[in-house]
């Protein structure tokens, strides 16, 4: 009997871990928490209920509530609070009623009691470890008392079954929590690295890798939809002199503020990037030539009129040169558009800097 109990608990644990890993990977971009949208709580409650039913199907034969069906309820109460936990509990009860010929109405009381106590504990202001331990302990106490009252009689296997049940509940509970926390931490780290691979760490703008990817996509869209597309190449005038005179730390401060001015001077759909050093780009999406020139002048004037305050209290004035090129039938490739904008930027610098040059041909 003991071997059967251990075997069935291992089966339950294997199913639980496998399902949790699967759900965590599928829902990696929509992690459940207390303030998640109702739709996500409903989905996760449904998923938890299905998991509980699967665990119940593989429970110890001829036993009462001796499985890990209550673990999904505790997990959902911990991460999502009331709604997903109660949905999970209802589904488990319905599943038990349909599957188990010896269904007892005491099951309803036990399951709802576990859900209610778990929600109460996880809502308290205490450490995560305390919440996990108390939730698992409370569920163990409820189940042990319920099984003792309902099915004890003269069952000589009761003590062994209950001892193993308590042990496996703790093992399965802690294993589940650690697995979820590990996967969540891994997802956060992955998203962080993914963001850092596309974002310039100094200015928070898109980096050159992200610029190359977005510009190609936007060029395809412009070709397909016959939309206007303008590229601005922007370079800070005499930036080397700023670094030489004030140091790279102050130069970085100027770069950050220029990046912020570019964001504030453009529209929400426009793509602002730092392509390296003191060079920036702006892709003006679905923007006419006339409006593009106005935006370019707005950028130039906003930077020219801005007073850059250095760490030592000194003030500094900065200007930029801007090369402007637009997508048309002769410039239908991103490399050609970049080349055209770069030539316009070179011309703006040759003409004395602090100006916008539109390269028409």
CSV table of C-alpha atoms in Angstrom, one decimal:
chain,number,residue,atom,x,y,z
A,1,UNK,CA,0.0,0.0,0.0
A,2,UNK,CA,2.8,2.4,0.9
A,3,UNK,CA,4.6,1.8,-2.3
A,4,UNK,CA,1.4,2.5,-4.3
A,5,UNK,CA,0.8,5.7,-2.4
A,6,UNK,CA,4.4,6.9,-3.1
A,7,UNK,CA,4.1,5.9,-6.8
A,8,UNK,CA,0.8,7.8,-7.2
A,9,UNK,CA,2.2,10.9,-5.4
A,10,UNK,CA,5.3,10.8,-7.7
A,11,UNK,CA,2.9,10.6,-10.7
A,12,UNK,CA,1.0,13.6,-9.3
A,13,UNK,CA,4.1,15.6,-8.7
A,14,UNK,CA,5.5,14.8,-12.2
A,15,UNK,CA,2.2,15.9,-13.8
A,16,UNK,CA,2.0,19.1,-11.7
A,17,UNK,CA,5.6,20.2,-12.5
A,18,UNK,CA,5.2,19.4,-16.2
A,19,UNK,CA,1.9,21.4,-16.4
A,20,UNK,CA,3.4,24.4,-14.5
A,21,UNK,CA,6.4,24.5,-16.8
A,22,UNK,CA,4.1,24.4,-19.9
A,23,UNK,CA,1.8,27.1,-18.6
A,24,UNK,CA,4.8,29.3,-17.5
A,25,UNK,CA,6.3,29.1,-21.0
A,26,UNK,CA,2.9,29.7,-22.8
A,27,UNK,CA,2.1,32.7,-20.5
A,28,UNK,CA,5.6,34.1,-20.2
A,29,UNK,CA,4.5,37.5,-21.5
A,30,UNK,CA,1.4,37.6,-19.3
A,31,UNK,CA,2.4,36.7,-15.8
A,32,UNK,CA,-0.4,36.4,-13.2
A,33,UNK,CA,-0.5,38.8,-10.3
A,34,UNK,CA,-3.0,40.5,-8.0
A,35,UNK,CA,-3.7,43.3,-10.4
A,36,UNK,CA,-3.9,41.3,-13.6
A,37,UNK,CA,-6.8,41.9,-15.9
A,38,UNK,CA,-10.0,39.9,-15.3
A,39,UNK,CA,-9.5,38.0,-18.6
A,40,UNK,CA,-6.1,36.6,-17.5
A,41,UNK,CA,-7.5,35.6,-14.1
A,42,UNK,CA,-10.3,33.7,-15.7
A,43,UNK,CA,-7.9,31.9,-18.1
A,44,UNK,CA,-5.5,31.0,-15.3
A,45,UNK,CA,-8.4,29.9,-13.0
A,46,UNK,CA,-9.6,27.6,-15.8
A,47,UNK,CA,-6.1,26.3,-16.4
A,48,UNK,CA,-5.7,25.6,-12.7
A,49,UNK,CA,-9.0,23.8,-12.5
A,50,UNK,CA,-8.1,21.6,-15.5
A,51,UNK,CA,-4.8,20.8,-13.8
A,52,UNK,CA,-6.5,19.9,-10.5
A,53,UNK,CA,-8.9,17.6,-12.4
A,54,UNK,CA,-5.9,15.8,-14.1
A,55,UNK,CA,-4.3,15.4,-10.7
A,56,UNK,CA,-7.5,14.0,-9.3
A,57,UNK,CA,-7.8,11.5,-12.1
A,58,UNK,CA,-4.3,10.2,-11.2
A,59,UNK,CA,-5.0,10.2,-7.5
A,60,UNK,CA,-4.5,7.1,-5.2
A,61,UNK,CA,-7.3,4.7,-6.1
A,62,UNK,CA,-9.9,4.2,-3.4
A,63,UNK,CA,-8.7,7.2,-1.3
A,64,UNK,CA,-10.4,10.5,-0.4
A,65,UNK,CA,-8.7,13.7,-1.5
A,66,UNK,CA,-5.3,12.1,-1.3
A,67,UNK,CA,-3.6,13.8,-4.3
A,68,UNK,CA,-2.2,17.2,-5.1
A,69,UNK,CA,-5.4,18.8,-6.5
A,70,UNK,CA,-5.2,21.5,-3.9
A,71,UNK,CA,-1.8,22.8,-4.9
A,72,UNK,CA,-3.1,24.7,-8.0
A,73,UNK,CA,-5.6,26.5,-5.7
A,74,UNK,CA,-2.8,27.6,-3.4
A,75,UNK,CA,-0.7,28.8,-6.3
A,76,UNK,CA,-3.5,30.8,-7.8
A,77,UNK,CA,-4.4,32.3,-4.4
A,78,UNK,CA,-0.8,33.3,-4.0
A,79,UNK,CA,-0.3,34.9,-7.4
A,80,UNK,CA,-3.8,36.0,-8.4
A,81,UNK,CA,-5.8,36.1,-5.1
A,82,UNK,CA,-9.5,35.3,-5.0
A,83,UNK,CA,-11.0,35.1,-8.6
A,84,UNK,CA,-8.6,32.5,-10.1
A,85,UNK,CA,-8.4,30.5,-6.9
A,86,UNK,CA,-12.2,30.2,-6.6
A,87,UNK,CA,-12.7,29.4,-10.3
A,88,UNK,CA,-10.1,26.6,-9.9
A,89,UNK,CA,-11.9,25.3,-6.8
A,90,UNK,CA,-15.3,25.3,-8.5
A,91,UNK,CA,-13.9,23.4,-11.5
A,92,UNK,CA,-12.2,20.8,-9.3
A,93,UNK,CA,-15.4,20.2,-7.4
A,94,UNK,CA,-17.4,19.8,-10.6
A,95,UNK,CA,-14.7,17.5,-12.0
A,96,UNK,CA,-14.9,15.4,-8.8
A,97,UNK,CA,-18.6,15.2,-9.0
A,98,UNK,CA,-18.5,14.0,-12.6
A,99,UNK,CA,-15.6,11.6,-12.2
A,100,UNK,CA,-15.9,10.2,-8.7
A,101,UNK,CA,-18.8,7.7,-8.2
A,102,UNK,CA,-18.3,8.1,-4.4
A,103,UNK,CA,-18.5,11.9,-4.5
A,104,UNK,CA,-19.0,13.3,-1.0
A,105,UNK,CA,-20.4,16.8,-0.4
A,106,UNK,CA,-17.7,17.2,2.2
A,107,UNK,CA,-15.4,17.7,-0.7
A,108,UNK,CA,-17.1,21.0,-1.4
A,109,UNK,CA,-16.4,22.2,2.1
A,110,UNK,CA,-12.8,21.1,2.1
A,111,UNK,CA,-11.9,22.6,-1.3
A,112,UNK,CA,-13.6,25.9,-0.6
A,113,UNK,CA,-12.1,26.0,2.9
A,114,UNK,CA,-8.6,25.5,1.4
A,115,UNK,CA,-9.2,28.2,-1.2
A,116,UNK,CA,-10.6,30.7,1.4
A,117,UNK,CA,-7.8,30.1,3.9
A,118,UNK,CA,-5.1,30.4,1.2
A,119,UNK,CA,-6.6,33.7,-0.1
A,120,UNK,CA,-6.7,35.0,3.4
A,121,UNK,CA,-3.1,34.0,4.1
A,122,UNK,CA,-1.6,35.3,0.9
A,123,UNK,CA,-3.5,38.6,1.3
A,124,UNK,CA,-1.7,39.3,4.6
A,125,UNK,CA,1.3,41.6,4.8
A,126,UNK,CA,4.1,39.0,5.4
A,127,UNK,CA,7.1,37.6,3.6
A,128,UNK,CA,6.7,35.3,0.6
A,129,UNK,CA,8.3,32.4,2.5
A,130,UNK,CA,5.8,32.8,5.3
A,131,UNK,CA,2.8,32.9,2.9
A,132,UNK,CA,4.0,29.7,1.2
A,133,UNK,CA,4.6,27.8,4.4
A,134,UNK,CA,1.4,28.9,6.1
A,135,UNK,CA,-0.7,28.1,3.0
A,136,UNK,CA,0.7,24.6,2.7
A,137,UNK,CA,0.5,24.0,6.4
A,138,UNK,CA,-3.2,25.2,6.6
A,139,UNK,CA,-4.1,23.0,3.6
A,140,UNK,CA,-2.4,20.0,5.3
A,141,UNK,CA,-4.3,20.6,8.6
A,142,UNK,CA,-7.6,20.9,6.8
A,143,UNK,CA,-7.1,17.8,4.7
A,144,UNK,CA,-5.8,15.7,7.7
A,145,UNK,CA,-8.8,16.7,9.8
A,146,UNK,CA,-11.3,16.1,7.0
A,147,UNK,CA,-9.9,12.7,6.1
A,148,UNK,CA,-9.8,11.7,9.8
A,149,UNK,CA,-13.4,12.7,10.4
A,150,UNK,CA,-14.8,11.3,7.2
A,151,UNK,CA,-12.9,8.1,6.3
A,152,UNK,CA,-10.9,7.0,9.4
A,153,UNK,CA,-13.0,4.3,11.0
A,154,UNK,CA,-10.5,1.5,11.7
A,155,UNK,CA,-8.4,2.2,8.6
A,156,UNK,CA,-4.9,1.0,9.7
A,157,UNK,CA,-3.3,2.7,6.7
A,158,UNK,CA,-4.5,6.2,7.8
A,159,UNK,CA,-1.4,7.3,9.7
A,160,UNK,CA,0.9,6.2,6.9
A,161,UNK,CA,-1.3,7.8,4.2
A,162,UNK,CA,-1.5,11.1,6.1
A,163,UNK,CA,2.2,11.3,6.9
A,164,UNK,CA,3.0,10.7,3.3
A,165,UNK,CA,0.3,13.1,2.2
A,166,UNK,CA,1.7,15.9,4.4
A,167,UNK,CA,5.3,15.2,3.2
A,168,UNK,CA,4.4,15.3,-0.4
A,169,UNK,CA,2.2,18.4,-0.1
A,170,UNK,CA,5.2,20.3,1.3
A,171,UNK,CA,7.5,18.8,-1.3
A,172,UNK,CA,5.1,19.5,-4.2
A,173,UNK,CA,4.2,23.0,-2.9
A,174,UNK,CA,7.7,24.2,-2.5
A,175,UNK,CA,8.8,22.6,-5.8
A,176,UNK,CA,6.0,24.3,-7.6
A,177,UNK,CA,6.7,27.7,-6.1
A,178,UNK,CA,10.4,27.5,-6.7
A,179,UNK,CA,9.8,26.4,-10.3
A,180,UNK,CA,7.4,29.3,-11.0
A,181,UNK,CA,9.7,31.8,-9.4
A,182,UNK,CA,12.7,30.4,-11.3
A,183,UNK,CA,10.8,30.7,-14.6
A,184,UNK,CA,9.6,34.2,-13.8
A,185,UNK,CA,13.1,35.3,-12.9
A,186,UNK,CA,14.4,33.8,-16.1
A,187,UNK,CA,11.7,35.5,-18.2
A,188,UNK,CA,12.5,38.8,-16.6
A,189,UNK,CA,16.2,38.4,-17.2
A,190,UNK,CA,15.5,37.4,-20.8
A,191,UNK,CA,13.3,40.4,-21.4
A,192,UNK,CA,15.9,42.6,-19.8
A,193,UNK,CA,18.6,41.3,-22.1
A,194,UNK,CA,16.3,41.6,-25.1
A,195,UNK,CA,15.5,45.2,-24.2
A,196,UNK,CA,19.2,46.0,-23.7
A,197,UNK,CA,20.1,44.5,-27.1
A,198,UNK,CA,17.8,47.0,-28.8
A,199,UNK,CA,18.1,50.0,-26.5
A,200,UNK,CA,20.9,52.5,-26.2
A,201,UNK,CA,21.9,52.3,-22.5
A,202,UNK,CA,22.9,56.0,-22.3
A,203,UNK,CA,19.9,57.7,-23.9
A,204,UNK,CA,17.2,55.1,-23.7
A,205,UNK,CA,16.6,55.5,-27.4
A,206,UNK,CA,16.7,52.7,-30.0
A,207,UNK,CA,20.2,51.6,-30.8
A,208,UNK,CA,21.6,51.0,-34.3
A,209,UNK,CA,20.6,47.3,-34.3
A,210,UNK,CA,17.0,48.3,-33.6
A,211,UNK,CA,17.2,51.1,-36.1
A,212,UNK,CA,18.3,48.7,-38.8
A,213,UNK,CA,15.5,46.3,-38.1
A,214,UNK,CA,12.7,48.9,-37.8
A,215,UNK,CA,13.9,50.9,-40.9
A,216,UNK,CA,13.7,47.8,-43.1
A,217,UNK,CA,10.2,47.0,-41.9
A,218,UNK,CA,9.0,50.6,-42.4
A,219,UNK,CA,10.5,50.7,-45.9
A,220,UNK,CA,8.6,47.6,-46.8
A,221,UNK,CA,5.4,49.1,-45.4
A,222,UNK,CA,6.0,52.4,-47.2
A,223,UNK,CA,6.5,50.5,-50.5
A,224,UNK,CA,3.4,48.3,-50.1
A,225,UNK,CA,1.1,51.1,-48.8
A,226,UNK,CA,2.6,53.9,-50.8
A,227,UNK,CA,3.2,55.9,-47.6
A,228,UNK,CA,5.5,58.9,-47.2
A,229,UNK,CA,8.7,58.1,-45.2
A,230,UNK,CA,11.4,60.5,-44.2
A,231,UNK,CA,14.8,59.9,-42.6
A,232,UNK,CA,16.6,62.5,-40.6
A,233,UNK,CA,20.3,62.1,-39.9
A,234,UNK,CA,21.3,64.3,-37.0
A,235,UNK,CA,24.8,65.1,-35.7
A,236,UNK,CA,25.8,67.3,-32.8
A,237,UNK,CA,28.0,70.1,-34.0
A,238,UNK,CA,31.6,70.2,-32.6
A,239,UNK,CA,30.8,67.5,-30.0
A,240,UNK,CA,34.5,66.5,-29.8
A,241,UNK,CA,35.3,70.0,-28.4
A,242,UNK,CA,32.7,69.4,-25.7
A,243,UNK,CA,34.3,66.1,-24.7
A,244,UNK,CA,37.8,67.7,-24.8
A,245,UNK,CA,36.8,70.8,-22.8
A,246,UNK,CA,34.5,69.2,-20.2
A,247,UNK,CA,35.2,65.5,-20.2
A,248,UNK,CA,33.2,62.5,-21.4
A,249,UNK,CA,31.0,62.5,-18.4
A,250,UNK,CA,29.6,65.9,-19.3
A,251,UNK,CA,29.5,64.8,-22.9
A,252,UNK,CA,27.3,61.9,-22.0
A,253,UNK,CA,25.0,64.3,-20.1
A,254,UNK,CA,24.7,66.4,-23.3
A,255,UNK,CA,23.9,63.2,-25.3
A,256,UNK,CA,21.1,62.2,-22.9
A,257,UNK,CA,19.5,65.6,-23.0
A,258,UNK,CA,19.7,65.8,-26.8
A,259,UNK,CA,18.0,62.4,-26.9
A,260,UNK,CA,15.2,63.6,-24.7
A,261,UNK,CA,14.8,66.8,-26.8
A,262,UNK,CA,14.5,64.6,-29.9
A,263,UNK,CA,11.7,62.5,-28.3
A,264,UNK,CA,9.8,65.6,-27.2
A,265,UNK,CA,10.1,67.3,-30.6
A,266,UNK,CA,8.8,64.4,-32.6
A,267,UNK,CA,5.5,62.6,-32.8
A,268,UNK,CA,4.6,59.3,-30.9
A,269,UNK,CA,4.8,57.1,-34.0
A,270,UNK,CA,8.2,58.4,-35.1
A,271,UNK,CA,11.3,56.3,-34.5
A,272,UNK,CA,14.1,58.0,-32.7
A,273,UNK,CA,17.5,56.2,-32.4
A,274,UNK,CA,21.1,56.9,-31.4
A,275,UNK,CA,23.2,55.3,-34.1
A,276,UNK,CA,26.5,55.8,-32.3
A,277,UNK,CA,28.7,58.6,-30.8
A,278,UNK,CA,27.0,62.0,-31.4
A,279,UNK,CA,24.9,60.7,-34.3
A,280,UNK,CA,21.1,60.3,-34.1
A,281,UNK,CA,18.4,59.4,-36.5
A,282,UNK,CA,14.7,60.0,-36.7
A,283,UNK,CA,12.3,58.1,-39.0
A,284,UNK,CA,9.2,60.2,-39.7
A,285,UNK,CA,6.4,57.7,-40.4
A,286,UNK,CA,3.7,58.6,-43.0
A,287,UNK,CA,4.9,62.2,-43.0
A,288,UNK,CA,4.8,64.6,-45.9
A,289,UNK,CA,7.9,66.4,-47.1
A,290,UNK,CA,6.6,69.7,-45.9
A,291,UNK,CA,5.7,68.5,-42.4
A,292,UNK,CA,9.0,66.6,-42.2
A,293,UNK,CA,10.9,69.8,-42.8
A,294,UNK,CA,8.9,71.6,-40.1
A,295,UNK,CA,9.6,68.8,-37.6
A,296,UNK,CA,13.3,69.0,-38.6
A,297,UNK,CA,13.4,72.7,-37.9
A,298,UNK,CA,11.5,72.2,-34.6
A,299,UNK,CA,14.2,69.7,-33.6
A,300,UNK,CA,17.0,72.1,-34.6
A,301,UNK,CA,15.5,75.1,-32.8
A,302,UNK,CA,14.6,73.1,-29.6
A,303,UNK,CA,18.2,72.0,-29.2
A,304,UNK,CA,19.6,75.4,-30.2
A,305,UNK,CA,17.4,77.2,-27.6
A,306,UNK,CA,18.0,74.6,-24.9
A,307,UNK,CA,20.5,75.5,-22.1
A,308,UNK,CA,22.6,72.5,-21.1
A,309,UNK,CA,23.6,72.7,-17.4
A,310,UNK,CA,26.8,70.9,-16.6
A,311,UNK,CA,27.5,69.1,-13.3
A,312,UNK,CA,29.8,72.0,-12.1
A,313,UNK,CA,27.0,74.5,-12.7
A,314,UNK,CA,28.3,75.9,-16.0
A,315,UNK,CA,25.8,76.3,-18.9
A,316,UNK,CA,26.4,75.2,-22.5
A,317,UNK,CA,24.8,75.9,-25.8
A,318,UNK,CA,24.7,73.1,-28.4
A,319,UNK,CA,23.5,73.0,-32.0
A,320,UNK,CA,22.9,70.2,-34.5
A,321,UNK,CA,23.1,69.7,-38.2
A,322,UNK,CA,20.3,67.7,-39.9
A,323,UNK,CA,20.3,65.8,-43.2
A,324,UNK,CA,16.8,65.0,-44.5
A,325,UNK,CA,15.9,62.5,-47.2
A,326,UNK,CA,12.5,61.1,-48.3
A,327,UNK,CA,11.4,57.8,-49.7
A,328,UNK,CA,10.4,58.0,-53.4
A,329,UNK,CA,10.6,55.9,-56.5
A,330,UNK,CA,14.3,56.5,-57.0
A,331,UNK,CA,15.1,55.8,-53.3
A,332,UNK,CA,13.2,52.6,-52.6
A,333,UNK,CA,15.9,50.9,-50.6
A,334,UNK,CA,16.8,51.7,-47.0
A,335,UNK,CA,20.5,51.8,-47.8
A,336,UNK,CA,19.9,54.3,-50.5
A,337,UNK,CA,17.8,56.4,-48.1
A,338,UNK,CA,20.5,56.3,-45.5
A,339,UNK,CA,23.1,57.3,-48.1
A,340,UNK,CA,21.0,60.2,-49.3
A,341,UNK,CA,20.3,61.5,-45.7
A,342,UNK,CA,24.0,61.1,-44.9
A,343,UNK,CA,25.0,63.2,-47.9
A,344,UNK,CA,22.5,65.9,-46.9
A,345,UNK,CA,24.0,65.9,-43.4
A,346,UNK,CA,27.5,66.4,-44.8
A,347,UNK,CA,26.2,69.3,-46.9
A,348,UNK,CA,24.6,70.9,-43.8
A,349,UNK,CA,28.0,70.8,-42.1
A,350,UNK,CA,29.8,72.1,-45.1
A,351,UNK,CA,27.4,75.1,-45.3
A,352,UNK,CA,28.2,76.1,-41.7
A,353,UNK,CA,26.3,73.7,-39.4
A,354,UNK,CA,23.1,74.3,-37.3
A,355,UNK,CA,20.8,73.9,-40.2
A,356,UNK,CA,18.6,71.4,-42.1
A,357,UNK,CA,19.4,70.3,-45.6
A,358,UNK,CA,16.9,68.4,-47.7
A,359,UNK,CA,18.6,66.2,-50.3
A,360,UNK,CA,16.3,66.2,-53.3
A,361,UNK,CA,18.5,64.1,-55.6
